[in-house]
Structures are given as structure tokens and as C-alpha cells.
Short mmCIF file of C-alpha atoms and ligand atoms in Angstrom, two decimals:
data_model
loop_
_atom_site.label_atom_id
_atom_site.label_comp_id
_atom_site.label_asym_id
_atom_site.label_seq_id
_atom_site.Cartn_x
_atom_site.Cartn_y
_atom_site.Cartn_z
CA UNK A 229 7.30 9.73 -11.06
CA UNK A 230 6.11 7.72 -14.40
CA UNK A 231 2.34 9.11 -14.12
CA UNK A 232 -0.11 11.11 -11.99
CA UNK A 233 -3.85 10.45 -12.62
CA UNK A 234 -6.27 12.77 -11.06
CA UNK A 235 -10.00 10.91 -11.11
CA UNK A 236 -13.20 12.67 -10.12
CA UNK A 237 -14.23 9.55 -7.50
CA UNK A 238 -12.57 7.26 -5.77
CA UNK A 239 -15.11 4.60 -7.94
CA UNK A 240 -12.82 5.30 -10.60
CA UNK A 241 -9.61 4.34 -9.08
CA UNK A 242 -10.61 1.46 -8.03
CA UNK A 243 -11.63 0.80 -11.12
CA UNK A 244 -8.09 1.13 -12.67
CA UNK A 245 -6.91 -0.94 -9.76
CA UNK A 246 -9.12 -3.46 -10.39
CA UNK A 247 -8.41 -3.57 -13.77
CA UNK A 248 -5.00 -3.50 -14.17
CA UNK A 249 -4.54 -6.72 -11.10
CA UNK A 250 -7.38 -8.39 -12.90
CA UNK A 251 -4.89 -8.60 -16.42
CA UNK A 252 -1.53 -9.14 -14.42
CA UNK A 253 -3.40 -12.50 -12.62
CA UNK A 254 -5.27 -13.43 -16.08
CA UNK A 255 -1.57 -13.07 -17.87
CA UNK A 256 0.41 -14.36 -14.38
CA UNK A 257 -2.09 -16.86 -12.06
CA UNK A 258 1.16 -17.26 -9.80
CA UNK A 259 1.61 -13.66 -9.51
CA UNK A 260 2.51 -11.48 -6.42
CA UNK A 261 0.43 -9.02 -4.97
CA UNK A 262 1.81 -5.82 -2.49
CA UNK A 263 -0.54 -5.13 0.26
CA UNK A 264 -1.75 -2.04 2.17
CA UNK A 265 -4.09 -1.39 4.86
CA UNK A 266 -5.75 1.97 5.55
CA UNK A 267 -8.96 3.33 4.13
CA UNK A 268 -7.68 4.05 0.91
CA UNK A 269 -6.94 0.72 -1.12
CA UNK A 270 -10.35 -0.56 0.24
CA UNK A 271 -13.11 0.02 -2.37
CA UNK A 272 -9.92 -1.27 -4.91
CA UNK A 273 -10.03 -4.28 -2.85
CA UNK A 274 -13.98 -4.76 -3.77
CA UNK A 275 -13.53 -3.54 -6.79
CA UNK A 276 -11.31 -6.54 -7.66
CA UNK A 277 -12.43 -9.27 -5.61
CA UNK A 278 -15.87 -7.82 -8.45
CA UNK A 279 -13.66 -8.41 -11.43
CA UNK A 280 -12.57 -12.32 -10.01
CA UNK A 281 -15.92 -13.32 -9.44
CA UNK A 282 -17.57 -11.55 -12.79
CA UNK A 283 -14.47 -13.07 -14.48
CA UNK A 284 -13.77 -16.49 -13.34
CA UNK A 285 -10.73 -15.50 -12.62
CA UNK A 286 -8.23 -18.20 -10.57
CA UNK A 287 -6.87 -16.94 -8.01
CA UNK A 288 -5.45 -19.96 -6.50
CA UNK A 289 -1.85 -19.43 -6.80
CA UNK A 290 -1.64 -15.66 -6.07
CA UNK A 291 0.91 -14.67 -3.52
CA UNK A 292 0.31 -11.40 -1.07
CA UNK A 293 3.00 -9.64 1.25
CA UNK A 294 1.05 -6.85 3.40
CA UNK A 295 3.54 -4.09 4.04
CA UNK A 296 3.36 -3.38 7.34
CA UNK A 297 2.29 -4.84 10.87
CA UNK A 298 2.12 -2.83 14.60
CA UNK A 299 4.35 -4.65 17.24
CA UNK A 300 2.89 -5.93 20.29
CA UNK A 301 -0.61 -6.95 18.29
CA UNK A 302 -1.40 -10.70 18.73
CA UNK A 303 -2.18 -12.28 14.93
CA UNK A 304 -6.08 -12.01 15.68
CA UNK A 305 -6.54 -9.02 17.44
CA UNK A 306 -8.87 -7.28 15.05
CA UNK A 307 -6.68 -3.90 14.54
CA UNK A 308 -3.58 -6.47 13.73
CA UNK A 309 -2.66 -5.49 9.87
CA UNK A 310 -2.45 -9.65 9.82
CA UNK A 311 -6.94 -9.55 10.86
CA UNK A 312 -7.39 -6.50 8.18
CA UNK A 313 -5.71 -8.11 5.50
CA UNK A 314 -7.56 -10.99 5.96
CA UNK A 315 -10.67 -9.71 6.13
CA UNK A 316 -10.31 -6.61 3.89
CA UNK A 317 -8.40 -8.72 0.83
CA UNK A 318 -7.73 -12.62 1.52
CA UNK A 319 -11.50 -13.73 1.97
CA UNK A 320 -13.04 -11.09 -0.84
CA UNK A 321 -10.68 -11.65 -3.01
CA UNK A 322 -10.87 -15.72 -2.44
CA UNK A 323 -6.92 -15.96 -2.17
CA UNK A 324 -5.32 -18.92 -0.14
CA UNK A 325 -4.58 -17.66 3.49
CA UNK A 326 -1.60 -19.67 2.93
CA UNK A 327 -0.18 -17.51 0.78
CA UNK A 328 -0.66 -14.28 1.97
CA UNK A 329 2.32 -13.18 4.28
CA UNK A 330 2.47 -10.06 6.69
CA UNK A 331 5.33 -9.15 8.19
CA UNK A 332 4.69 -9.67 11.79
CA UNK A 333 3.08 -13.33 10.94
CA UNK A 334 6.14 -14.70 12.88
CA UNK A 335 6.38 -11.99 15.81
CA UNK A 336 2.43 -12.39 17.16
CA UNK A 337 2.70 -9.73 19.62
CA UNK A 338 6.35 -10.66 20.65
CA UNK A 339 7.35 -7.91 23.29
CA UNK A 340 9.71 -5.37 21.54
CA UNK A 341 11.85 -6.40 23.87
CA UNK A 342 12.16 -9.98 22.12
CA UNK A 343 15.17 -8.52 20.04
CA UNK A 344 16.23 -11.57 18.35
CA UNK A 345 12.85 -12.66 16.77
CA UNK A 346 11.85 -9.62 16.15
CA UNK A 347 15.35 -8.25 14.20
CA UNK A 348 15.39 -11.42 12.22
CA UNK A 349 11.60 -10.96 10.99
CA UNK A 350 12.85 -8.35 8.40
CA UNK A 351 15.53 -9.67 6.68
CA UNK A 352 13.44 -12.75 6.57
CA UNK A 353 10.33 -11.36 5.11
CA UNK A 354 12.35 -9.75 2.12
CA UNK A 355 13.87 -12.80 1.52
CA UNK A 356 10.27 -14.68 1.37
CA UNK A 357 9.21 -11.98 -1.14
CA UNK A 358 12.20 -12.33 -3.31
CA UNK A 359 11.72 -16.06 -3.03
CA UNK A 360 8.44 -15.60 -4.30
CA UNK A 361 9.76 -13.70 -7.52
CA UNK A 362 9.37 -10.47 -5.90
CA UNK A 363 6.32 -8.27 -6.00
CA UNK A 364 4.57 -7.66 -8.99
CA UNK A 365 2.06 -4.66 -8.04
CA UNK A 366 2.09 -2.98 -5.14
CA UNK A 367 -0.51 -0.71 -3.73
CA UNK A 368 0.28 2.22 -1.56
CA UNK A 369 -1.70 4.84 0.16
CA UNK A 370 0.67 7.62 2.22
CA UNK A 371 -0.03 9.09 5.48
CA UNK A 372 -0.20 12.81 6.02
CA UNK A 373 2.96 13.11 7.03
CA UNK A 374 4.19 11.29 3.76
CA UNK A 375 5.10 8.34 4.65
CA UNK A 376 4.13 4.38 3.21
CA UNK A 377 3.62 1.62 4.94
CA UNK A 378 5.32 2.79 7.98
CA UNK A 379 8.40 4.79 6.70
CA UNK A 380 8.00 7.75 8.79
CA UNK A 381 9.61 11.03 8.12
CA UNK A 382 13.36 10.25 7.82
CA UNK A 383 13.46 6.54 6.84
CA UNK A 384 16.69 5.71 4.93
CA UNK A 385 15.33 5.79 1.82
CA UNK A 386 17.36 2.21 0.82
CA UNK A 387 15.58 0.41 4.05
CA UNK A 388 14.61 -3.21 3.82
CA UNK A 389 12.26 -4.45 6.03
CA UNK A 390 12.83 -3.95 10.28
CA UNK A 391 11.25 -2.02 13.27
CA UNK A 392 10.48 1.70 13.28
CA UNK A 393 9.03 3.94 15.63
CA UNK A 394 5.29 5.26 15.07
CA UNK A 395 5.21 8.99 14.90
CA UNK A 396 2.30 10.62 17.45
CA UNK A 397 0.77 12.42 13.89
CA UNK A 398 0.41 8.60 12.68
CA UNK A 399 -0.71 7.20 15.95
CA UNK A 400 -3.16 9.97 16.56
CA UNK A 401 -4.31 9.24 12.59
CA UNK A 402 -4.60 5.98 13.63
CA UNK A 403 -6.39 6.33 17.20
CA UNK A 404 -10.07 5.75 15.33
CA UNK A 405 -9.16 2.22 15.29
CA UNK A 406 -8.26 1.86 19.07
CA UNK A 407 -11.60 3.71 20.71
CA UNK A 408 -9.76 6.99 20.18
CA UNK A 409 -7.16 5.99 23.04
CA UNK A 410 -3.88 7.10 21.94
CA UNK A 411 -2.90 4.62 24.63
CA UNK A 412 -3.52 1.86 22.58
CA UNK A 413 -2.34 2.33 19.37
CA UNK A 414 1.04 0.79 19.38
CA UNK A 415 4.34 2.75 19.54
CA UNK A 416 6.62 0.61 17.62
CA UNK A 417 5.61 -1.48 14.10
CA UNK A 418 7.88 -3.52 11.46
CA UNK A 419 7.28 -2.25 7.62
CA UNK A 420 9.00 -3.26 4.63
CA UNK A 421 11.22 -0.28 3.74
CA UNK A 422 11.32 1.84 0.93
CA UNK A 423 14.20 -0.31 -0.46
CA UNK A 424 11.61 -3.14 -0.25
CA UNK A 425 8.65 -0.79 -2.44
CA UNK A 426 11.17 0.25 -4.97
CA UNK A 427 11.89 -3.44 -5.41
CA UNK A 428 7.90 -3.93 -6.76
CA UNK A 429 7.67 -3.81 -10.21
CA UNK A 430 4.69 -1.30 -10.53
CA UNK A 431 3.60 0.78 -7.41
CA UNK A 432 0.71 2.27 -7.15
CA UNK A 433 -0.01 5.08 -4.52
CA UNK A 434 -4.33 5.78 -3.76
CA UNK A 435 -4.53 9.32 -2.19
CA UNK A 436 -8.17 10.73 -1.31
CA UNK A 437 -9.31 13.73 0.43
CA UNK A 438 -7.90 17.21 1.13
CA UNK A 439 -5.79 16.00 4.02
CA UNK A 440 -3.68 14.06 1.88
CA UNK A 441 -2.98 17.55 -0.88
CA UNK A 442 0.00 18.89 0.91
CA UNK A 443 1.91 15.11 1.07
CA UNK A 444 0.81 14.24 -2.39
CA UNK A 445 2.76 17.72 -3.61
CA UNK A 446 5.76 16.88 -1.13
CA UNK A 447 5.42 13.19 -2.67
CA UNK A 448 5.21 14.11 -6.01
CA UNK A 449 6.79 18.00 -6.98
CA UNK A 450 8.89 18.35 -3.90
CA UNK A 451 12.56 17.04 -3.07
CA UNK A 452 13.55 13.57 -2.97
CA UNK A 453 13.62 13.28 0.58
CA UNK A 454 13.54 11.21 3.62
CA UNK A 455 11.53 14.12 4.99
CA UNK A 456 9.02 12.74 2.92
CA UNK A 457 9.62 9.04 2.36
CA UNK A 458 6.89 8.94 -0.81
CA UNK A 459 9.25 11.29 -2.51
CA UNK A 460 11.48 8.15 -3.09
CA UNK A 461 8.64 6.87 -5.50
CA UNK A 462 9.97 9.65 -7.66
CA UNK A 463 13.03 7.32 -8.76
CA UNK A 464 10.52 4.64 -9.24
CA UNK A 465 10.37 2.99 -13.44
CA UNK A 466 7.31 2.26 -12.88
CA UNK A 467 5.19 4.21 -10.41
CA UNK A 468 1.09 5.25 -11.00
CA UNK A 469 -0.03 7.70 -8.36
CA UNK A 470 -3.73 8.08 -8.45
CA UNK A 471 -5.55 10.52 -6.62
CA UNK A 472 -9.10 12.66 -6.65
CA UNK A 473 -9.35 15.95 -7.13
CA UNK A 474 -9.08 17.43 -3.74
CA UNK A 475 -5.71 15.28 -2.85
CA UNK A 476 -4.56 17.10 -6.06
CA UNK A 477 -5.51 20.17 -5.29
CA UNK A 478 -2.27 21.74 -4.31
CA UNK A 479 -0.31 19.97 -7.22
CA UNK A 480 1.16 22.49 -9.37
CA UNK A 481 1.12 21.28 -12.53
CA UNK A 482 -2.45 19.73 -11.94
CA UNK A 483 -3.64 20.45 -15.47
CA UNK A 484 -0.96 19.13 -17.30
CA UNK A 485 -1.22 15.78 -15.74
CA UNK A 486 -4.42 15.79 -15.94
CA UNK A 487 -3.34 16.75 -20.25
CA UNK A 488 -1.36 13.66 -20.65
CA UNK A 489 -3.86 11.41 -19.04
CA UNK A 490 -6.76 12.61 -21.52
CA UNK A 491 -4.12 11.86 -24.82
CA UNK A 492 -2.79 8.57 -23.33
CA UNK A 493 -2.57 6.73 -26.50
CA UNK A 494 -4.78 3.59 -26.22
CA UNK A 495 -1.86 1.32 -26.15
CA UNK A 496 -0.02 2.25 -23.29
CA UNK A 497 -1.92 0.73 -19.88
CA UNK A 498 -1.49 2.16 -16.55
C1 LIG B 290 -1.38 3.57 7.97
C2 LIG B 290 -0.77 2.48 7.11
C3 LIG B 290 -0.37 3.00 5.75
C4 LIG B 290 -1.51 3.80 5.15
C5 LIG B 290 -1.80 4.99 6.03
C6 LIG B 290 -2.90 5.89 5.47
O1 LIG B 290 -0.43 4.31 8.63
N1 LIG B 290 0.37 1.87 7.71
O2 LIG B 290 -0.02 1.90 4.90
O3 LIG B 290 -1.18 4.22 3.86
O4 LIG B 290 -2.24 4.47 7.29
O5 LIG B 290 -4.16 5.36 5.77
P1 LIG B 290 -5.51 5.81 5.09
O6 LIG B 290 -5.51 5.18 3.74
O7 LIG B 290 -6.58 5.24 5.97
O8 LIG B 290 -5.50 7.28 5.06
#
């Protein structure tokens, strides 16, 4: 894991989001963006589309790939990851709709029993992102059972993109979104696959609250594991895992990180 950044408010890393996308478009206009939904990227979503409108900044030729999509969602229902990402980063942020990709864009709510659409969609969306150039940043946040984007517990930890099964922690998680009916929230998605993330050339993980301390420590000071498919990010070049002080707080060697952040020579960005 390349660095671990404890920040007292979640204002702050989205400020270092912000930031450090902000630079990468100014140096790259054509460059690619790795997308998350959840709670946690969003203020790093406002904080940025901030920065492009302060800035000038063109965003015209900036690429997105959302990680992750539910199966069985039509395109516009408003829980589909394809609706959030639209509304939560492609209109804020002023990017063409064109060319930001999720990886259900072909499926729209294709039955899971629509096998041969829906086991092509994977192997075709990681082909559209290495056609692209591949993925410059890529944001993360982790569930509480440790997984990102949709890798559950026990993802192969090479994975490309292709279907998974939801577990009933992350539908359950998940229920606020679907009038607290388990019923609704899908059982079966398609998420790029940890193979896919490691592929991004800088990841960035956002983890906020206390309910995210015990799979930031798995993530970060436990085993590589499938158990916990974050721990993969721990074989990452280039990973940045920021989180507040109560995801941190079961982190064992809290202070130190916190050490090597304070006497980060001025040269060396995030
Ligand atoms: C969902 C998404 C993940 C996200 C996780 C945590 O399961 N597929 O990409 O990281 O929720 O969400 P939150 O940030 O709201 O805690």
C-alpha cells in the first residue's frame, strides 16, 4: 500500500481528490477517469466539478468507466449505477455523456438469464478501457465487508470484468436506496474485477465513518486476501487510501502514517 492519509473531514479529502484530477486533466485533457458510486466519492465529485468551473478547466475530451452496474436495472431507473453516475459526476462535472461508459450500458436490464449478452459485456468493457489508454485515476470506496466495486469476499483477485453475486451484508447496505425492501435491491451485478483496478494507474480508496475501521485494517494491515478483496490494493505501485479518523481508528500503526504524511516532502504529490 504506497500511502495511507488519515484527514480530520471528509472536506479535506475531497479536497486532495479534487486536486490531484484537476492537475492530471490540466496536464492530460484526454485523460481517463475510474468511477465509483456510493456515498463516499460524492463531496470529491463536487469538490472537482468546483475546481473545473473556478479553473476553466476543459473537460471535453475526458473519458469515464464507472466500475460497477446491478443486473436487471433498466439504464434510467434512478438506482441504475448508469442514472447515479450521470447525475452524481457526468452533468457536475460537465463531461460528455458520450464518453462516460458503465458497464451494464449494453445489458439495460437484460434478464440474467440473457447469458450471451450479458458474458460478453465484460470482456468487452475491459477492452473499451484499454482502448481508451486505460484508466488513469481511479476512485474507490470499499464496502464493509471489504470489497470494491462489487468484488465480494472471495473474488479471484486477477478478475476482469463479469457477473458476481451480491452478498445479503451488501444488499442489506444497499436496501436505503430501494425503500428499505431487500426485495428490490438486485441479487446479481457486473463489476470490473480487481484485475481491472490494479490495471489503473493511481487508485484511490475514500473510507468514512466507524463502520468502515475494521475493513480499512483488513484492507490495509491484514493478509492479502480474497477474504478481503481491498487487500489486493496492497500490491498496488500506486495506491492512496484516504480515510477520517474514525475509519482509521482500528489501524495499528495509525500514528506513523499519520508521521509520514506530516514530513511528505513538498515535492512528492499524492
Ligand atoms: C456499493 C458500491 C461500491 C461502494 C460501496 C460503499 O456497494 N458498489 O463501489 O464502494 O457501495 O458505498 P458507500 O460509499 O456508500 O459506503
Amino acid at each position: 500500500m504506497a500511502e495511507i492519509i488519515i484527514v480530520n473531514t471528509e472536506d479535506e479529502a475531497a479536497e486532495l481528490y479534487g486536486r490531484t484530477v484537476a492537475d492530471l486533466i490540466q496536464n492530460k485533457p484526454n485523460a481517463v477517469l475510474g468511477l465509483a458510486t456510493g456515498s463516499s466519492p460524492l463531496l470529491a465529485y463536487e469538490h472537482l466539478a468546483d475546481i473545473i468551473k473556478n479553473e476553466h478547466i476543459d473537460v471535453s475530451n475526458v473519458q469515464g468507466f464507472a466500475l460497477d452496474e446491478y443486473l436487471g436495472l433498466p439504464l434510467e431507473h434512478e438506482q441504475s449505477y448508469h442514472s447515479t453516475i450521470r447525475r452524481t459526476v457526468t452533468e457536475p462535472l460537465g463531461l460528455n455523456p458520450q464518453y462516460v461508459h458503465a458497464p451494464g450500458d449494453v445489458l439495460n436490464g437484460a434478464p440474467l438469464s440473457n447469458g450471451d449478452l450479458i458474458a460478453k459485456a465484460g470482456p468487452d468493457y475491459d477492452d473499451a478501457i484499454d482502448k481508451a489508454g486505460g484508466i488513469d485515476v481511479q476512485i474507490l470506496g470499499i464496502g464493509t465487508d471489504g470489497h470494491v466495486g462489487f468484488n465480494e469476499p472471495g473474488s479471484s483477485l486477477s478478475s476482469g470484468t463479469r457477473v458476481k453475486t451480491l452478498t445479503e451484508q451488501t444488499r442489506i447496505d444497499n436496501m436505503r436506496f430501494f425503500d428499505n425492501d431487500l426485495n428490490q435491491v438486485p441479487t446479481h451485478c457486473i463489476t470490473q474485477g480487481i484485475g481491472t483496478i490494479m490495471r489503473a494507474r493511481h487508485v484511490i480508496l475514500l473510507a468514512f465513518g466507524a463502520n468502515k475501521a475494521q475493513a480499512v485494517a483488513d484492507a490495509v494491515e491484514g493478509g492479502i486476501s480474497s477474504f478481503c478483496p481491498a487487500s489486493a490494493l496492497q500490491m498496488h505501485k500506486h495506491a492512496t487510501v484516504i480515510v477520517d479518523r474514525d475509519a482509521a481508528s482500528k489501524l495499528q500503526l495509525a500514528d506513523y502514517y499519520r508521521w509520514v504524511y506530516a514530513n511528505k516532502p513538498d515535492w512528492q504529490k499524492l
